[in-house]
XYZ file of N, CA, C and O in Angstrom:
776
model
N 48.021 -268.510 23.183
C 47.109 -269.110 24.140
C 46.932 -268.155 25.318
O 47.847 -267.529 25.853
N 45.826 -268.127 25.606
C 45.317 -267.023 27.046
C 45.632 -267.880 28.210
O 45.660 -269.093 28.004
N 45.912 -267.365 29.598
C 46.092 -267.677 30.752
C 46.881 -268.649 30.804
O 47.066 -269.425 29.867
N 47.377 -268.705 31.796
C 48.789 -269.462 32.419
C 48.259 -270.970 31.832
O 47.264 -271.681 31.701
N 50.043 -270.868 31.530
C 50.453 -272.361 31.226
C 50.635 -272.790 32.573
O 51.053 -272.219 33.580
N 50.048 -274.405 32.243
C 50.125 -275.194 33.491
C 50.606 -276.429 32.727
O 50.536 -276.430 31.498
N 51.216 -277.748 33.564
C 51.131 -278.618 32.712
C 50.020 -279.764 32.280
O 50.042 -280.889 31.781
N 49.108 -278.892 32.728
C 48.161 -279.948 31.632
C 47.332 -278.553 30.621
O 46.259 -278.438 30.027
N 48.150 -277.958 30.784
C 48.130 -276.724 29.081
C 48.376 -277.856 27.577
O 49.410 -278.517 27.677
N 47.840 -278.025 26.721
C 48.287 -278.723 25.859
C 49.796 -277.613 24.853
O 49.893 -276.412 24.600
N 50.495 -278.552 24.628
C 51.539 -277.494 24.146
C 51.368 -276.606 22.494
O 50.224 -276.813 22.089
N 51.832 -276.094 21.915
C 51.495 -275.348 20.895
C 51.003 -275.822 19.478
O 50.302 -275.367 18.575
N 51.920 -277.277 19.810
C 52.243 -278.160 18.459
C 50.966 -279.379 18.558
O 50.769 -280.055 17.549
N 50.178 -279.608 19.715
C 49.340 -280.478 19.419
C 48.411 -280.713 19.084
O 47.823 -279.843 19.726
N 47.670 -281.189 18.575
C 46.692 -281.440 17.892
C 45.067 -282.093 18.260
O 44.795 -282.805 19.227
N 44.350 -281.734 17.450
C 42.977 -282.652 17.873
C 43.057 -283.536 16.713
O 43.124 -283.104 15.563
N 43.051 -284.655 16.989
C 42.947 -286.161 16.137
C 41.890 -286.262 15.786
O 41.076 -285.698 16.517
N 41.491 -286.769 14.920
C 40.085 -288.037 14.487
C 39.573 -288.562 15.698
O 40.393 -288.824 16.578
N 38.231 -288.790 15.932
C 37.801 -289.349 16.035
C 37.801 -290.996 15.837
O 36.854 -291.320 15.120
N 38.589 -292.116 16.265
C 38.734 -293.545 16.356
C 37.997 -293.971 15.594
O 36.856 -293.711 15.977
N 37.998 -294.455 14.772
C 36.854 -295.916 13.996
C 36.144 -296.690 14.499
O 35.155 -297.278 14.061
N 36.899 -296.724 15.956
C 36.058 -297.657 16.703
C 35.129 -296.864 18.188
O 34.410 -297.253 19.108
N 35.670 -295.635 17.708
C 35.152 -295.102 19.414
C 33.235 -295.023 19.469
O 32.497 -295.150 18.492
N 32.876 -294.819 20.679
C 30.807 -295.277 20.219
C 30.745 -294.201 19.792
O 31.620 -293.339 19.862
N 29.598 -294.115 19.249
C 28.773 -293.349 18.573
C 28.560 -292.046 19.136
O 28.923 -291.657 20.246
N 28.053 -291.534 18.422
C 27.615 -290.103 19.030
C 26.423 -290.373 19.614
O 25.770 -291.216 18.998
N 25.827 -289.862 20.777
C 24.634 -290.193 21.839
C 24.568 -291.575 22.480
O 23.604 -291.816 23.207
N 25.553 -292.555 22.270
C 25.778 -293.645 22.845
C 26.510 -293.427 23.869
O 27.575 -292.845 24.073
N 25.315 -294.329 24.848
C 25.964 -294.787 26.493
C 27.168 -295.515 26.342
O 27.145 -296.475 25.572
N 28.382 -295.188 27.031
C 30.101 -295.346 26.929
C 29.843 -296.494 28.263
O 29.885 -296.154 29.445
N 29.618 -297.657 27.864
C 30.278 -298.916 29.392
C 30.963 -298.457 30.319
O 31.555 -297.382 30.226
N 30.989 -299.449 31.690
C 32.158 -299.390 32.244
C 33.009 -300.113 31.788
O 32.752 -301.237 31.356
N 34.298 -299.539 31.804
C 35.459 -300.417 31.863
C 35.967 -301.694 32.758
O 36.628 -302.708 32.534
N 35.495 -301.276 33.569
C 35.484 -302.403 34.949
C 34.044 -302.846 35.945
O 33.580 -302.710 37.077
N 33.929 -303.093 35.407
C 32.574 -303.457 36.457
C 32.509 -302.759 37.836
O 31.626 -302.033 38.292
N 33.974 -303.275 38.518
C 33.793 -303.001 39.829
C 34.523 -301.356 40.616
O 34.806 -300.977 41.752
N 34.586 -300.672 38.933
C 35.621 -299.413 39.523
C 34.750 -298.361 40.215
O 33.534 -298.234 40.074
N 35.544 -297.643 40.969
C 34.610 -296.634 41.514
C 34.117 -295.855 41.103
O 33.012 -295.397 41.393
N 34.981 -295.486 40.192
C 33.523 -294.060 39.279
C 32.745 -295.074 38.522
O 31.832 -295.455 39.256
N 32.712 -295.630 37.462
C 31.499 -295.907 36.413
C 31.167 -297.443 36.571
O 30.405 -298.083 35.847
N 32.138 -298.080 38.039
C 31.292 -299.703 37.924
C 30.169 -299.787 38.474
O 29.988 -299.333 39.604
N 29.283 -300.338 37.826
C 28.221 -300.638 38.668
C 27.889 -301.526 39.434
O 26.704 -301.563 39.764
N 28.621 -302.313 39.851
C 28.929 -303.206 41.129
C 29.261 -302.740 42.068
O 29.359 -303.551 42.990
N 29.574 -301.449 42.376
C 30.651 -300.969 43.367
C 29.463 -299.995 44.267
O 29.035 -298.842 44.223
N 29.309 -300.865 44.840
C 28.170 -300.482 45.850
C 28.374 -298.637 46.542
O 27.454 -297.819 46.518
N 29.495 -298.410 46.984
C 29.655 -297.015 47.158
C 30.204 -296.353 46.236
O 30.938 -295.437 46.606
N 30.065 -296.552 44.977
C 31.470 -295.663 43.942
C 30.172 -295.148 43.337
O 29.019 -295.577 43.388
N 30.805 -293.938 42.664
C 29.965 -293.241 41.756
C 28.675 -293.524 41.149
O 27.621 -292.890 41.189
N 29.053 -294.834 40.465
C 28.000 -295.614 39.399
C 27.916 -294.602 37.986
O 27.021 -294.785 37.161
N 28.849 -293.629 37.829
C 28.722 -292.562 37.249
C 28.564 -293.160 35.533
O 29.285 -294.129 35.294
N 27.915 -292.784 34.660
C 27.194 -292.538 33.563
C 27.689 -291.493 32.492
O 27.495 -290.278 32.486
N 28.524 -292.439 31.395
C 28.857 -291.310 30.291
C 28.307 -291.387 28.847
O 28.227 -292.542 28.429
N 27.852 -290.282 27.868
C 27.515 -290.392 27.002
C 28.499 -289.587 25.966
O 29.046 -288.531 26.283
N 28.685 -290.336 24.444
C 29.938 -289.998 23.835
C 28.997 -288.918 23.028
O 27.879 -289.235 22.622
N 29.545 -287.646 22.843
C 29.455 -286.746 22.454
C 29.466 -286.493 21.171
O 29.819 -287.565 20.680
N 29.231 -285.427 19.953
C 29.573 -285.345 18.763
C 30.862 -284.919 18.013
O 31.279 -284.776 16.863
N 31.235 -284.804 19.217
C 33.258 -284.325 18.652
C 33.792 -285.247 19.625
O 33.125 -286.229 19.951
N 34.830 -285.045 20.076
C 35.805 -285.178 21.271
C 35.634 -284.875 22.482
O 36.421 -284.282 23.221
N 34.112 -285.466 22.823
C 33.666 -285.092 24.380
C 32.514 -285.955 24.337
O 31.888 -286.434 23.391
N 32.354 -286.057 25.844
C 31.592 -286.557 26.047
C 30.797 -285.993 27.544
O 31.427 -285.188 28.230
N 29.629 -286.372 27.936
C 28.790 -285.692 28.983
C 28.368 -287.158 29.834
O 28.218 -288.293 29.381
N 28.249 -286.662 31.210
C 28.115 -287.442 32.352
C 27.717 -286.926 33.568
O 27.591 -285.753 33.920
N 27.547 -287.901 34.126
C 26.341 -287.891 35.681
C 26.308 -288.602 36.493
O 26.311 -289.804 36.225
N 26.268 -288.199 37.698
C 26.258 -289.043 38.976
C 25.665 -288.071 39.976
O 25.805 -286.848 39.993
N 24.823 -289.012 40.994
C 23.964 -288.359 41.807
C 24.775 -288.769 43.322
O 24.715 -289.892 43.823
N 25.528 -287.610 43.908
C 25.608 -287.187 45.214
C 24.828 -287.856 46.674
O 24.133 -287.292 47.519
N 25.446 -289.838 46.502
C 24.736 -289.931 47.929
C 25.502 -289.847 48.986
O 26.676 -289.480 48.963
N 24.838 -290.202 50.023
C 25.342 -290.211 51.608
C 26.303 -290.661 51.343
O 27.049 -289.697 51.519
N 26.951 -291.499 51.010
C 28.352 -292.084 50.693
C 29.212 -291.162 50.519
O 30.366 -291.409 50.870
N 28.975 -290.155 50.072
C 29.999 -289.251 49.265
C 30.422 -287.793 50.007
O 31.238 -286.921 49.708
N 29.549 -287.942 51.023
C 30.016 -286.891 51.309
C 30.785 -286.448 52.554
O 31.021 -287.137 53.546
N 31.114 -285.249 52.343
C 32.951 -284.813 53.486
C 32.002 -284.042 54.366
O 31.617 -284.645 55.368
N 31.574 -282.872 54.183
C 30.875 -282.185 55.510
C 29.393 -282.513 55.492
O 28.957 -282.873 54.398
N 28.473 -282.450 56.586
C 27.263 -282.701 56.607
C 26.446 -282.278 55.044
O 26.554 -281.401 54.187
N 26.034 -282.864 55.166
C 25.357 -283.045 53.518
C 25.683 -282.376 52.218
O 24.938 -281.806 51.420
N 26.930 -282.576 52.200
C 27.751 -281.979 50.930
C 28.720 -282.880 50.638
O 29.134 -283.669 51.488
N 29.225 -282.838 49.252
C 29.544 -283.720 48.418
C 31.285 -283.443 49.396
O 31.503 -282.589 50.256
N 32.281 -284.525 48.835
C 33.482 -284.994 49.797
C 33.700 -284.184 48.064
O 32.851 -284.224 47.173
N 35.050 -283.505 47.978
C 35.509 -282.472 47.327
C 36.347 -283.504 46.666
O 36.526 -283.197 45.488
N 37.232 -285.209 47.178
C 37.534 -286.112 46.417
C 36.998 -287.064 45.725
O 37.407 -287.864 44.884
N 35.211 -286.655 46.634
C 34.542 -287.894 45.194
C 34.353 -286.800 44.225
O 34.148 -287.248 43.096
N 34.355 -285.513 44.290
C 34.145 -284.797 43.155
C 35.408 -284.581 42.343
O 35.401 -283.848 41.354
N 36.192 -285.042 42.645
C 37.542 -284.820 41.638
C 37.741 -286.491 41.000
O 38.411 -287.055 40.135
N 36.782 -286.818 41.951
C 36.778 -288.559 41.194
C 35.880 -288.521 39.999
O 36.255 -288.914 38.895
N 34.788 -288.081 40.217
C 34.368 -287.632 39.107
C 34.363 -287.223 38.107
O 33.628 -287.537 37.170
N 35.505 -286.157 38.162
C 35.720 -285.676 37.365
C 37.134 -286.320 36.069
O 37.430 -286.204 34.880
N 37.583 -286.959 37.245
C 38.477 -288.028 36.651
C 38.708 -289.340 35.843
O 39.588 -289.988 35.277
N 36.798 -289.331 36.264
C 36.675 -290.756 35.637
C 35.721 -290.215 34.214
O 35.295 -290.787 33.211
N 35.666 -288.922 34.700
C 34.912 -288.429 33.313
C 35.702 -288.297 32.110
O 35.647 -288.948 31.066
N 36.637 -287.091 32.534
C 37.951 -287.118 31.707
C 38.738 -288.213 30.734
O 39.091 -288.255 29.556
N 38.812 -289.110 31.950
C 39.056 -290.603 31.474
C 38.460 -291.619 30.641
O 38.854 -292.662 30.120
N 36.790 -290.613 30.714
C 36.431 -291.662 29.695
C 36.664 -291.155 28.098
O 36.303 -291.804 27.117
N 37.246 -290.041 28.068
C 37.414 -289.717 26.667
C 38.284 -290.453 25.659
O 38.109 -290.449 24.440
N 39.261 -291.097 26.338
C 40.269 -292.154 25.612
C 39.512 -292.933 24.895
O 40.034 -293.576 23.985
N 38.303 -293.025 25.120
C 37.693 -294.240 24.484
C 37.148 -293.590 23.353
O 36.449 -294.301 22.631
N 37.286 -292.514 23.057
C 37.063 -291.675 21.613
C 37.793 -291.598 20.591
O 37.640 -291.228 19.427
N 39.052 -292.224 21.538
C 40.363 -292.199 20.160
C 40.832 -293.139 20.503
O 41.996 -293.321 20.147
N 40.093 -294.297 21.444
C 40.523 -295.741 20.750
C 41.801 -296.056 21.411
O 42.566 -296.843 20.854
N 42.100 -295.544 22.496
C 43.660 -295.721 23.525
C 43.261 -295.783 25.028
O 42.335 -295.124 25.500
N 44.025 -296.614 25.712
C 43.916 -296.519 27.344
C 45.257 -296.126 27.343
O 46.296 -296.412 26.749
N 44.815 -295.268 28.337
C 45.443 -293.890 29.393
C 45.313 -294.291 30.806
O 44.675 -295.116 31.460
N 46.169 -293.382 31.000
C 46.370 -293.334 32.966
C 46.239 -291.704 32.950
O 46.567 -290.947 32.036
N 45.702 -291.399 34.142
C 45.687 -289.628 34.485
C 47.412 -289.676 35.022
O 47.948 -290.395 35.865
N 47.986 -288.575 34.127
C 49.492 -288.211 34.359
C 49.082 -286.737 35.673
O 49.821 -286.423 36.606
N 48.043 -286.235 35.409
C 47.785 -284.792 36.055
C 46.446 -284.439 36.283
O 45.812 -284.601 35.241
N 45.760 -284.033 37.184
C 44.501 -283.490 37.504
C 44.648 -282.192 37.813
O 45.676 -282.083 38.481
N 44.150 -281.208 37.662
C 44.116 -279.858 38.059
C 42.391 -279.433 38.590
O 41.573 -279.242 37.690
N 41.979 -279.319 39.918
C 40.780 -279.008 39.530
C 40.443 -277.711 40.968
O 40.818 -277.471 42.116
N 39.529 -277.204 39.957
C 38.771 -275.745 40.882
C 37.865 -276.209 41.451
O 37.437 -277.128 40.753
N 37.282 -276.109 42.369
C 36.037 -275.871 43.050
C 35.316 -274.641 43.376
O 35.670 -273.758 44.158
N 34.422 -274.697 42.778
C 33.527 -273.481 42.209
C 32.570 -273.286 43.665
O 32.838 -272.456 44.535
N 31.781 -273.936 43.697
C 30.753 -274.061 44.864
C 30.327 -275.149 45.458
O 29.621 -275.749 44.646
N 30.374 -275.586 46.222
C 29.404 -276.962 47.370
C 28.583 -277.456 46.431
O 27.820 -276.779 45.742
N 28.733 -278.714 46.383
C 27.590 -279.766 45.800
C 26.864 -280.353 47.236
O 27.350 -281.164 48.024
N 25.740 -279.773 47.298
C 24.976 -280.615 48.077
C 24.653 -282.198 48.285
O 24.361 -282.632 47.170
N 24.596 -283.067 49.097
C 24.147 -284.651 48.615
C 22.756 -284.521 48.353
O 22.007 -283.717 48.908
N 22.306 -285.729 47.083
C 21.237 -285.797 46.314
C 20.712 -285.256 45.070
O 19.674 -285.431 44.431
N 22.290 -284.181 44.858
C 22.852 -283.143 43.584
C 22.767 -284.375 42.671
O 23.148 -285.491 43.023
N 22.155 -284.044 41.285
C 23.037 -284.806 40.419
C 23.859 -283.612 39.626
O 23.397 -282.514 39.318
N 25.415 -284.182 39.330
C 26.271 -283.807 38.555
C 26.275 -283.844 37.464
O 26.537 -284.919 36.927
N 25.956 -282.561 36.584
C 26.317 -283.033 34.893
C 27.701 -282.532 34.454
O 28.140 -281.382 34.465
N 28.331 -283.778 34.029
C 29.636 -283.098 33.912
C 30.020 -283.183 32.219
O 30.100 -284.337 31.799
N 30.285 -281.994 31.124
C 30.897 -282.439 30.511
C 32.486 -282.074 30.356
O 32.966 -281.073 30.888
N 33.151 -282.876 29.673
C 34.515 -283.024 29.421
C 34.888 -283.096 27.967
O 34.161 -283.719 27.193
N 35.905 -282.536 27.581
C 36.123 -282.547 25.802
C 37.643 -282.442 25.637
O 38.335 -281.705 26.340
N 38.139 -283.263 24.616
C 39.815 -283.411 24.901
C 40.391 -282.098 24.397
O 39.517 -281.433 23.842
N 41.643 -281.484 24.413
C 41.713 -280.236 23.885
C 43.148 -279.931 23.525
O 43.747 -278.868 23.687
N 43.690 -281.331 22.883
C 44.730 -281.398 22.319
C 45.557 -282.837 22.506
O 45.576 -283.279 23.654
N 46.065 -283.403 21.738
C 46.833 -284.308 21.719
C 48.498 -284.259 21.429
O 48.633 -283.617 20.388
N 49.722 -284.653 21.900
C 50.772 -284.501 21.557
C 51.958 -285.898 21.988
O 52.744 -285.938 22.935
N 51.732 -286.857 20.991
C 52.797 -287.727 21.106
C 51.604 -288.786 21.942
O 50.524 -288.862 21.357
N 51.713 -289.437 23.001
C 51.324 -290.178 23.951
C 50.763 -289.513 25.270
O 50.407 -289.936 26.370
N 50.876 -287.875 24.454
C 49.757 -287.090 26.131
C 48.573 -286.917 25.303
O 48.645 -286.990 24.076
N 47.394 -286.671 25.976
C 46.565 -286.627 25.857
C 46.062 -285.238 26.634
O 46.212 -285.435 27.839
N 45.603 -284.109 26.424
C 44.804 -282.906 27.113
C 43.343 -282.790 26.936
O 42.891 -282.526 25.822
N 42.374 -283.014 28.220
C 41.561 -282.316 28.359
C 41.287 -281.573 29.948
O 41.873 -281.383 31.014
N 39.922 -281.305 29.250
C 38.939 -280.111 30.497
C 38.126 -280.761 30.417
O 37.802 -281.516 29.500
N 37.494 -280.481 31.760
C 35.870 -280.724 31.968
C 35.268 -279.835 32.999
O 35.929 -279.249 33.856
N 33.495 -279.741 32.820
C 33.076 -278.882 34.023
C 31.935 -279.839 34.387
O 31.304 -280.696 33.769
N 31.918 -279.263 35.866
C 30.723 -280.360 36.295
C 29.746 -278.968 36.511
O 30.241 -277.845 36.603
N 28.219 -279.245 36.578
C 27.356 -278.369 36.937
C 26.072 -279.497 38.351
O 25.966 -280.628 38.826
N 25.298 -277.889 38.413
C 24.574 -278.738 39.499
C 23.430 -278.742 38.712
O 23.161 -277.935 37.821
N 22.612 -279.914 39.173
C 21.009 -280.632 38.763
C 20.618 -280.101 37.171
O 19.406 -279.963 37.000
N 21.354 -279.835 36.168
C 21.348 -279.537 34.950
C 22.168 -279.490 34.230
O 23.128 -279.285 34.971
N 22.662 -279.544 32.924
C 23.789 -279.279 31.994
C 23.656 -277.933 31.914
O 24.588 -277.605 31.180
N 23.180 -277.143 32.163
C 23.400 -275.632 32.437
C 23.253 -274.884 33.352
O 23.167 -273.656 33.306
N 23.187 -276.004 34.822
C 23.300 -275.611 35.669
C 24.311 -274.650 36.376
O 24.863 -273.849 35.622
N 24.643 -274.596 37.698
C 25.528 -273.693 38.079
C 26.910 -274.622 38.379
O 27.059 -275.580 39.138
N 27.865 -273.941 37.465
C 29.055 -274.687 37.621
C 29.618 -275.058 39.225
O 29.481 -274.117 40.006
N 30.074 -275.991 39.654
C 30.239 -276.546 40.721
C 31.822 -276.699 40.661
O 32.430 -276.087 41.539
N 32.731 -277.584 39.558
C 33.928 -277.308 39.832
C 34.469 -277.345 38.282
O 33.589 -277.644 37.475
N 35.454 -277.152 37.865
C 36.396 -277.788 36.887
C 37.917 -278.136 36.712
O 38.919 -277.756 37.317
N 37.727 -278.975 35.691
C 39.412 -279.714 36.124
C 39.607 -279.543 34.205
O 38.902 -279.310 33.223
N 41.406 -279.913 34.632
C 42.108 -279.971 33.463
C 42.904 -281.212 34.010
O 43.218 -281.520 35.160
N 43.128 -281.831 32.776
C 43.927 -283.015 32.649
C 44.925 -283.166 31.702
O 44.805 -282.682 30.576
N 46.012 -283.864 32.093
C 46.577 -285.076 31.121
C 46.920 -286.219 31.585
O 47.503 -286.492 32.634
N 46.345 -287.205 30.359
C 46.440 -288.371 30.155
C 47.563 -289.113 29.763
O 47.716 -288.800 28.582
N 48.309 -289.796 30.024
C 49.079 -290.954 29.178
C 48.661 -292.214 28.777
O 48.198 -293.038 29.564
N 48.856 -292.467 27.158
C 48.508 -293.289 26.774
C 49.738 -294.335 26.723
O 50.932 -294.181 26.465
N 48.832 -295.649 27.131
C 49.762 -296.830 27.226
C 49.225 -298.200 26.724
O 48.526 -298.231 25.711
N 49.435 -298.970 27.188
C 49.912 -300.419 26.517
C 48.922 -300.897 27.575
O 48.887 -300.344 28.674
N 47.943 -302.135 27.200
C 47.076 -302.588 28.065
C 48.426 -303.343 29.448
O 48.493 -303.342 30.678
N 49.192 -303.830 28.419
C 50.260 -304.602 29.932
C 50.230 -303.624 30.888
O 50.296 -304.216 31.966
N 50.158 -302.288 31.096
C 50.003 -301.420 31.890
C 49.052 -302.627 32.981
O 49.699 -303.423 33.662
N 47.973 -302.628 33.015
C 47.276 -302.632 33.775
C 47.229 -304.265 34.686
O 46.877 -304.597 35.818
N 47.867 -305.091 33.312
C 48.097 -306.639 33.535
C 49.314 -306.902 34.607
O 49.532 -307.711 35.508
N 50.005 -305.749 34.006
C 51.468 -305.975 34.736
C 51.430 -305.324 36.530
O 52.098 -305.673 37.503
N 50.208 -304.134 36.369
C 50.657 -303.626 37.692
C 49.058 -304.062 38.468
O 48.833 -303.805 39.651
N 48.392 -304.518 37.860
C 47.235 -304.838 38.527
C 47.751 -306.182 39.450
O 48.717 -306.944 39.410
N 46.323 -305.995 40.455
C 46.339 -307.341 41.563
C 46.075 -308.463 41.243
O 44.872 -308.664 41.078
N 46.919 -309.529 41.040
C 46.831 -310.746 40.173
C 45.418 -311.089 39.958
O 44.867 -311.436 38.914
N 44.687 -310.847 41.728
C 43.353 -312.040 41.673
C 42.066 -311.051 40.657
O 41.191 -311.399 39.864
N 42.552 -309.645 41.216
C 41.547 -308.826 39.766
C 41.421 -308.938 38.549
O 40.383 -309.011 37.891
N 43.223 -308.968 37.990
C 43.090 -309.276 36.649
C 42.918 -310.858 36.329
O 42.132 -311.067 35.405
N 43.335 -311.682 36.747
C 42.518 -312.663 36.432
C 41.138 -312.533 36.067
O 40.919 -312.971 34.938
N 39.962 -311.988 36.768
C 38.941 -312.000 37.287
C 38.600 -311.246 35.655
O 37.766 -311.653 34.845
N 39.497 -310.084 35.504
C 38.964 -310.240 34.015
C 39.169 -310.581 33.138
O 38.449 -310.324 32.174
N 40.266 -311.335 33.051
C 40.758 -312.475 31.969
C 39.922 -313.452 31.759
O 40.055 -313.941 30.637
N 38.769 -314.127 32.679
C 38.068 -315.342 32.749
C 36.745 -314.748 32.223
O 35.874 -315.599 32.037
N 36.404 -313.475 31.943
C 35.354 -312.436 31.823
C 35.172 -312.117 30.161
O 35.412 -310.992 29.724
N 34.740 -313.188 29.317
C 34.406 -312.585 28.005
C 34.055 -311.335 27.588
O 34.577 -310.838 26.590
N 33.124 -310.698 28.321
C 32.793 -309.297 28.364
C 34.067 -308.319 28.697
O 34.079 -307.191 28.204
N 34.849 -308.643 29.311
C 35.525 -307.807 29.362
C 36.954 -308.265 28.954
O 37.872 -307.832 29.649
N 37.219 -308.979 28.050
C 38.309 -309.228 27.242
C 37.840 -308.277 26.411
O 38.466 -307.238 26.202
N 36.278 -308.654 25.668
C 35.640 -307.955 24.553
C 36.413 -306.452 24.766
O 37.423 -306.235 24.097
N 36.004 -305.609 25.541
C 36.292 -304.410 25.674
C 37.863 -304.352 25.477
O 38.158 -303.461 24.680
N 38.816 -304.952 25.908
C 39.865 -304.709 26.285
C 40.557 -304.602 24.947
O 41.384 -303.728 24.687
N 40.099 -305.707 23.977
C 40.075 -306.103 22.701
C 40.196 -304.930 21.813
O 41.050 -304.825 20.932
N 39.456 -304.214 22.045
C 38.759 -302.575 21.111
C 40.326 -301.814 21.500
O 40.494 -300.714 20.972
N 41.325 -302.281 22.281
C 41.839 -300.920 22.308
C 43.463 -301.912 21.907
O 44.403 -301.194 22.245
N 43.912 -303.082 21.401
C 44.754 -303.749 21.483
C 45.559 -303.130 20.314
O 46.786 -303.039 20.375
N 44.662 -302.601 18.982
C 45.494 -302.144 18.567
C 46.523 -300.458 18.693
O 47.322 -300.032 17.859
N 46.307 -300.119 19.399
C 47.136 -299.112 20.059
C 48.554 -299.253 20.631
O 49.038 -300.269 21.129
N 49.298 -297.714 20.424
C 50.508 -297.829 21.070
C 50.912 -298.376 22.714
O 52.085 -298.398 23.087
């Protein structure tokens, strides 16, 4: 392997898996998971609202447009909604192999200033699996998928047990999606996992 090991290097022995039985389709819009989360809910009046589409391997591509909300110096993107971004991009790849994850690690560069009113195309592709970690990358670009790279990150994921989220979530939230057919539905898709 070229250039420094870091730990979200995937290690020597791991692997790229299948593709899930159940993960969407290739060119299919990927839901939010939560309605109200900050990268991809769309309820969440200042969060991302960010937008992913599942890819033809083990990736997937995404977007979010840079408003006033977001940004750290006068009209430039806040350098943590862009690592949010990039996090919730990353994150949505679990749903390709059919497991919920938590980010164990973020690693990310910043390439150049995202202006506000930028949209971000970010894609992300997993780049190894080993046991219950999960490795990927992603790059975000500006106002194109071949635009000028803006930042990139490396990740790992841990995959877990939905009680993860039952057990450490805020009672009145998870309730909120327990009473939520729609989003049992989803939760459903990933029950059979470790």
């Amino acid at each position: 392997m070229n250039g420094p090991t870091t730990p979200t290097t995937p290690p020597a022995d791991a692997a790229l898996p299948e593709r899930s039985p159940l993960a969407p389709a290739p060119g299919t819009l990927i839901g939010s998971h939560y309605d109200e989360c900050f990268g991809c809910g769309p309820h969440h009046p200042q969060g991302l609202q960010l937008t992913a589409v599942a890819g033809q391997h083990l990736d997937v591509t995404a977007q979010f447009t840079v408003k006033p909300a977001h940004q750290g110096g006068p009209g430039l993107a806040h350098g943590g909604v862009l690592v949010s971004a990039m996090d919730e991009t990353l994150g949505t790849l679990n749903w390709l192999l059919g497991a919920p994850a938590v980010t164990g690690r973020l690693e990310t560069d910043f390439v150049r200033p995202v202006p506000v009113d930028s949209v971000l195309h970010i894609h992300a592709r997993v780049t190894g699996v080993h046991g219950r970690k999960v490795y990927s990358a992603a790059e975000g670009r500006i106002g194109a998928p071949d635009g000028p790279v803006a930042i990139r990150a490396q990740a790992l994921f841990i995959q877990v047990k939905l009680e993860h989220f039952t057990t450490h979530g805020r009672p009145e939230d998870v309730q909120k999606i327990l009473d939520d057919p729609d989003q049992i539905k989803r939760a459903r898709a990933f029950e059979v996992n470790p």
